[in-house]
Tab-separated table of C-alpha atoms in Angstrom:
chain	number	residue	atom	x	y	z
A	1	MET	CA	27.487	223.611	-137.907
A	2	ASN	CA	29.314	224.175	-141.787
A	3	PRO	CA	30.103	228.192	-141.565
A	4	VAL	CA	28.996	227.338	-145.489
A	5	HIS	CA	26.407	225.547	-144.328
A	6	LYS	CA	24.810	228.980	-142.982
A	7	LYS	CA	24.809	231.583	-145.612
A	8	PHE	CA	22.593	228.516	-147.659
A	9	SER	CA	19.137	227.951	-146.110
A	10	ARG	CA	17.844	224.576	-145.626
A	11	ARG	CA	15.534	224.696	-149.491
A	12	ALA	CA	18.439	226.529	-151.142
A	13	ARG	CA	20.680	223.200	-149.661
A	14	VAL	CA	17.967	220.660	-151.174
A	15	THR	CA	18.040	222.941	-154.702
A	16	THR	CA	20.857	222.835	-154.925
A	17	GLY	CA	21.916	218.874	-154.173
A	18	GLY	CA	18.909	217.828	-156.879
A	19	ALA	CA	20.440	220.322	-159.296
A	20	VAL	CA	23.881	218.331	-159.095
A	21	LEU	CA	22.654	214.677	-158.393
A	22	ALA	CA	20.621	215.724	-162.282
A	23	VAL	CA	23.707	217.496	-163.786
A	24	VAL	CA	25.122	213.549	-163.154
A	25	ALA	CA	22.524	211.771	-163.395
A	26	LEU	CA	21.713	213.201	-167.020
A	27	ALA	CA	25.846	213.015	-167.690
A	28	GLY	CA	26.213	208.601	-166.903
A	29	PHE	CA	22.801	208.697	-168.806
A	30	GLY	CA	24.216	210.307	-171.897
A	31	ALA	CA	27.687	208.055	-171.302
A	32	VAL	CA	25.332	205.085	-171.941
A	33	SER	CA	23.891	206.434	-174.639
A	34	ALA	CA	26.885	207.455	-176.609
A	35	ASN	CA	27.929	203.652	-176.222
A	36	ALA	CA	24.641	203.004	-177.398
A	37	SER	CA	24.466	204.294	-180.814
A	38	ALA	CA	28.654	204.391	-181.256
A	39	PRO	CA	29.597	201.600	-183.797
A	40	ALA	CA	30.673	198.328	-182.787
A	41	ALA	CA	33.852	197.608	-182.566
A	42	LYS	CA	35.360	194.926	-186.026
A	43	PRO	CA	35.890	191.743	-185.345
A	44	ALA	CA	38.866	190.390	-185.435
A	45	ALA	CA	39.721	189.716	-188.660
A	46	THR	CA	39.671	185.320	-189.141
A	47	ALA	CA	42.427	183.389	-190.700
A	48	THR	CA	42.225	181.514	-194.119
A	49	ALA	CA	44.482	179.183	-195.727
A	50	ALA	CA	43.901	177.259	-198.964
A	51	ALA	CA	43.820	173.774	-199.668
A	52	ALA	CA	47.480	172.131	-199.782
A	53	ALA	CA	47.224	170.599	-203.208
A	54	GLY	CA	46.371	166.661	-202.891
A	55	ALA	CA	44.098	168.040	-199.754
A	56	THR	CA	40.769	167.974	-201.929
A	57	THR	CA	38.774	165.957	-203.749
A	58	THR	CA	35.483	166.598	-206.053
A	59	SER	CA	32.471	163.849	-205.774
A	60	THR	CA	29.821	163.466	-208.169
A	61	HIS	CA	25.983	164.321	-207.218
A	62	LEU	CA	23.240	163.907	-209.195
A	63	THR	CA	20.885	166.475	-209.835
A	64	ILE	CA	17.709	167.349	-209.058
A	65	ASP	CA	16.199	166.773	-212.167
A	66	ALA	CA	18.006	163.228	-212.662
A	67	ALA	CA	16.537	162.044	-209.015
A	68	THR	CA	13.231	163.527	-209.560
A	69	LYS	CA	12.775	161.201	-213.588
A	70	ALA	CA	14.361	157.910	-211.333
A	71	ALA	CA	11.993	158.040	-208.779
A	72	GLN	CA	8.975	158.953	-211.137
A	73	ALA	CA	10.277	155.719	-213.242
A	74	ALA	CA	9.896	153.422	-209.806
A	75	LEU	CA	6.804	155.207	-209.226
A	76	ASP	CA	5.323	154.763	-212.544
A	77	ALA	CA	6.222	150.581	-212.370
A	78	ALA	CA	4.599	149.751	-209.642
A	79	GLU	CA	1.701	152.061	-210.302
A	80	LYS	CA	1.215	149.774	-213.926
A	81	GLU	CA	1.562	146.768	-210.756
A	82	ASN	CA	-0.959	148.407	-208.885
A	83	GLN	CA	0.603	148.685	-205.880
A	84	ARG	CA	0.826	151.512	-203.439
A	85	VAL	CA	4.856	151.903	-202.966
A	86	THR	CA	6.490	155.226	-201.413
A	87	VAL	CA	10.302	156.221	-203.786
A	88	ALA	CA	13.119	157.980	-202.027
A	89	VAL	CA	16.755	158.787	-203.408
A	90	VAL	CA	19.411	159.914	-201.545
A	91	ASP	CA	21.836	161.486	-202.335
A	92	ARG	CA	26.286	160.553	-201.914
A	93	ASN	CA	25.406	161.396	-197.920
A	94	GLY	CA	22.230	160.144	-197.784
A	95	ASN	CA	21.139	162.999	-197.648
A	96	THR	CA	17.141	162.988	-199.110
A	97	ILE	CA	16.859	164.817	-202.509
A	98	VAL	CA	13.285	163.629	-203.395
A	99	THR	CA	10.650	161.727	-202.252
A	100	LEU	CA	7.607	160.748	-203.958
A	101	ARG	CA	4.916	159.228	-201.961
A	102	GLY	CA	1.883	157.093	-204.264
A	103	ASP	CA	-1.741	157.732	-203.851
A	104	GLY	CA	-1.894	154.825	-200.897
A	105	ALA	CA	1.185	154.058	-200.013
A	106	GLY	CA	0.654	153.199	-196.243
A	107	PRO	CA	2.322	156.114	-193.642
A	108	GLN	CA	5.741	153.258	-193.061
A	109	SER	CA	6.585	153.139	-196.839
A	110	TYR	CA	8.583	156.871	-196.582
A	111	GLU	CA	11.114	156.704	-193.459
A	112	SER	CA	11.257	152.966	-194.839
A	113	ALA	CA	11.869	154.091	-198.788
A	114	GLU	CA	14.555	156.433	-197.616
A	115	ARG	CA	16.331	153.840	-195.279
A	116	LYS	CA	16.096	151.737	-197.989
A	117	ALA	CA	18.253	154.426	-200.114
A	118	PHE	CA	20.301	154.767	-197.345
A	119	THR	CA	21.320	152.057	-196.730
A	120	ALA	CA	22.932	150.186	-200.307
A	121	VAL	CA	24.518	153.973	-200.999
A	122	SER	CA	26.445	153.183	-197.815
A	123	TRP	CA	27.530	149.675	-198.934
A	124	ASN	CA	27.349	150.433	-203.463
A	125	ALA	CA	25.685	147.806	-202.473
A	126	PRO	CA	21.916	146.555	-203.607
A	127	THR	CA	19.866	146.538	-200.124
A	128	SER	CA	18.454	142.681	-200.753
A	129	GLN	CA	22.430	141.483	-200.540
A	130	LEU	CA	23.025	143.229	-197.919
A	131	VAL	CA	20.226	140.841	-196.017
A	132	GLU	CA	22.498	137.981	-196.447
A	133	ARG	CA	25.609	140.159	-195.610
A	134	LEU	CA	23.673	139.501	-192.274
A	135	GLN	CA	24.347	136.624	-191.453
A	136	GLN	CA	27.735	137.089	-191.105
A	137	ALA	CA	27.036	140.028	-188.699
A	138	PRO	CA	24.528	140.915	-187.511
A	139	ASN	CA	25.671	143.844	-185.822
A	140	LEU	CA	25.791	145.646	-188.956
A	141	LYS	CA	21.793	146.058	-188.247
A	142	ASP	CA	22.722	148.527	-184.918
A	143	ILE	CA	23.675	151.276	-187.487
A	144	PRO	CA	21.412	154.280	-187.446
A	145	GLY	CA	19.837	154.856	-190.040
A	146	THR	CA	20.058	152.051	-191.783
A	147	LEU	CA	17.373	148.834	-192.430
A	148	PHE	CA	18.308	145.780	-193.922
A	149	LEU	CA	15.706	145.065	-196.238
A	150	ALA	CA	14.942	144.076	-199.913
A	151	GLY	CA	13.766	147.239	-201.961
A	152	GLY	CA	17.537	149.711	-201.730
A	153	VAL	CA	20.201	150.312	-204.842
A	154	PRO	CA	22.595	152.490	-205.466
A	155	VAL	CA	23.811	154.895	-208.621
A	156	THR	CA	26.796	154.764	-209.041
A	157	ALA	CA	29.796	156.606	-211.075
A	158	GLY	CA	32.805	154.609	-212.264
A	159	ASN	CA	32.222	152.302	-209.526
A	160	ALA	CA	31.626	154.095	-207.332
A	161	PRO	CA	28.246	154.814	-205.631
A	162	ILE	CA	26.629	158.869	-206.157
A	163	ALA	CA	23.137	158.571	-204.947
A	164	GLY	CA	21.063	155.318	-203.603
A	165	ILE	CA	17.107	154.374	-204.452
A	166	GLY	CA	14.875	152.817	-202.539
A	167	VAL	CA	11.360	151.586	-202.692
A	168	ALA	CA	9.067	150.621	-200.267
A	169	GLY	CA	5.125	149.472	-199.380
A	170	ALA	CA	4.506	146.395	-202.186
A	171	PRO	CA	4.072	143.084	-200.385
A	172	SER	CA	7.902	142.120	-201.307
A	173	GLY	CA	10.990	143.512	-200.652
A	174	ALA	CA	12.060	141.744	-204.397
A	175	LEU	CA	9.437	144.022	-205.752
A	176	ASP	CA	10.781	146.944	-204.089
A	177	GLU	CA	13.309	146.412	-205.294
A	178	LYS	CA	12.416	145.177	-208.907
A	179	PHE	CA	10.940	149.196	-208.827
A	180	ALA	CA	14.070	150.626	-207.313
A	181	GLN	CA	15.766	149.455	-210.437
A	182	VAL	CA	13.589	150.612	-212.776
A	183	GLY	CA	14.354	154.628	-211.334
A	184	ALA	CA	18.393	153.870	-211.253
A	185	ASP	CA	18.003	152.370	-214.815
A	186	ALA	CA	16.212	155.645	-215.769
A	187	VAL	CA	19.261	157.742	-214.667
A	188	ALA	CA	21.565	155.606	-216.484
A	189	ARG	CA	19.020	156.567	-220.508
């Protein structure tokens, strides 16, 4: 037996070993706690660069007030003729600005109005004209988000499309498009 062990009783060795383990455990816990409470390292600075002249463009968008005015004018025109429709106005990128669902409009009219508006602004043409283009290029109808039924008209500024108005729910696309045009005309006033 080791002479050092002879000097200590078994109880003393166990007590000393336990104390050493406790000190080591506390030291480890303190190091972990110190790390957890230490301030986080600052992320590396991100590089930025200014765009060169001519590398950007500015686009014109319909305001929420103008979009609401257009949608309300289209809905009012439909209601005067006892038609239950939904009107959607989308921006140049096809994002919905405002949608008004008239009293009694069918559930399918909501999505149809948005898709007609999207289609009109995408091609800068009334959707009734685009229906005719399908005869030459039938695969146009396969483009996601589009709907080639009459009822959508574009809104332009400087001959560039800035919004689309779509109406759905009347018994014919011609009526839908008539109401959409009333909405577009309201923006021009």
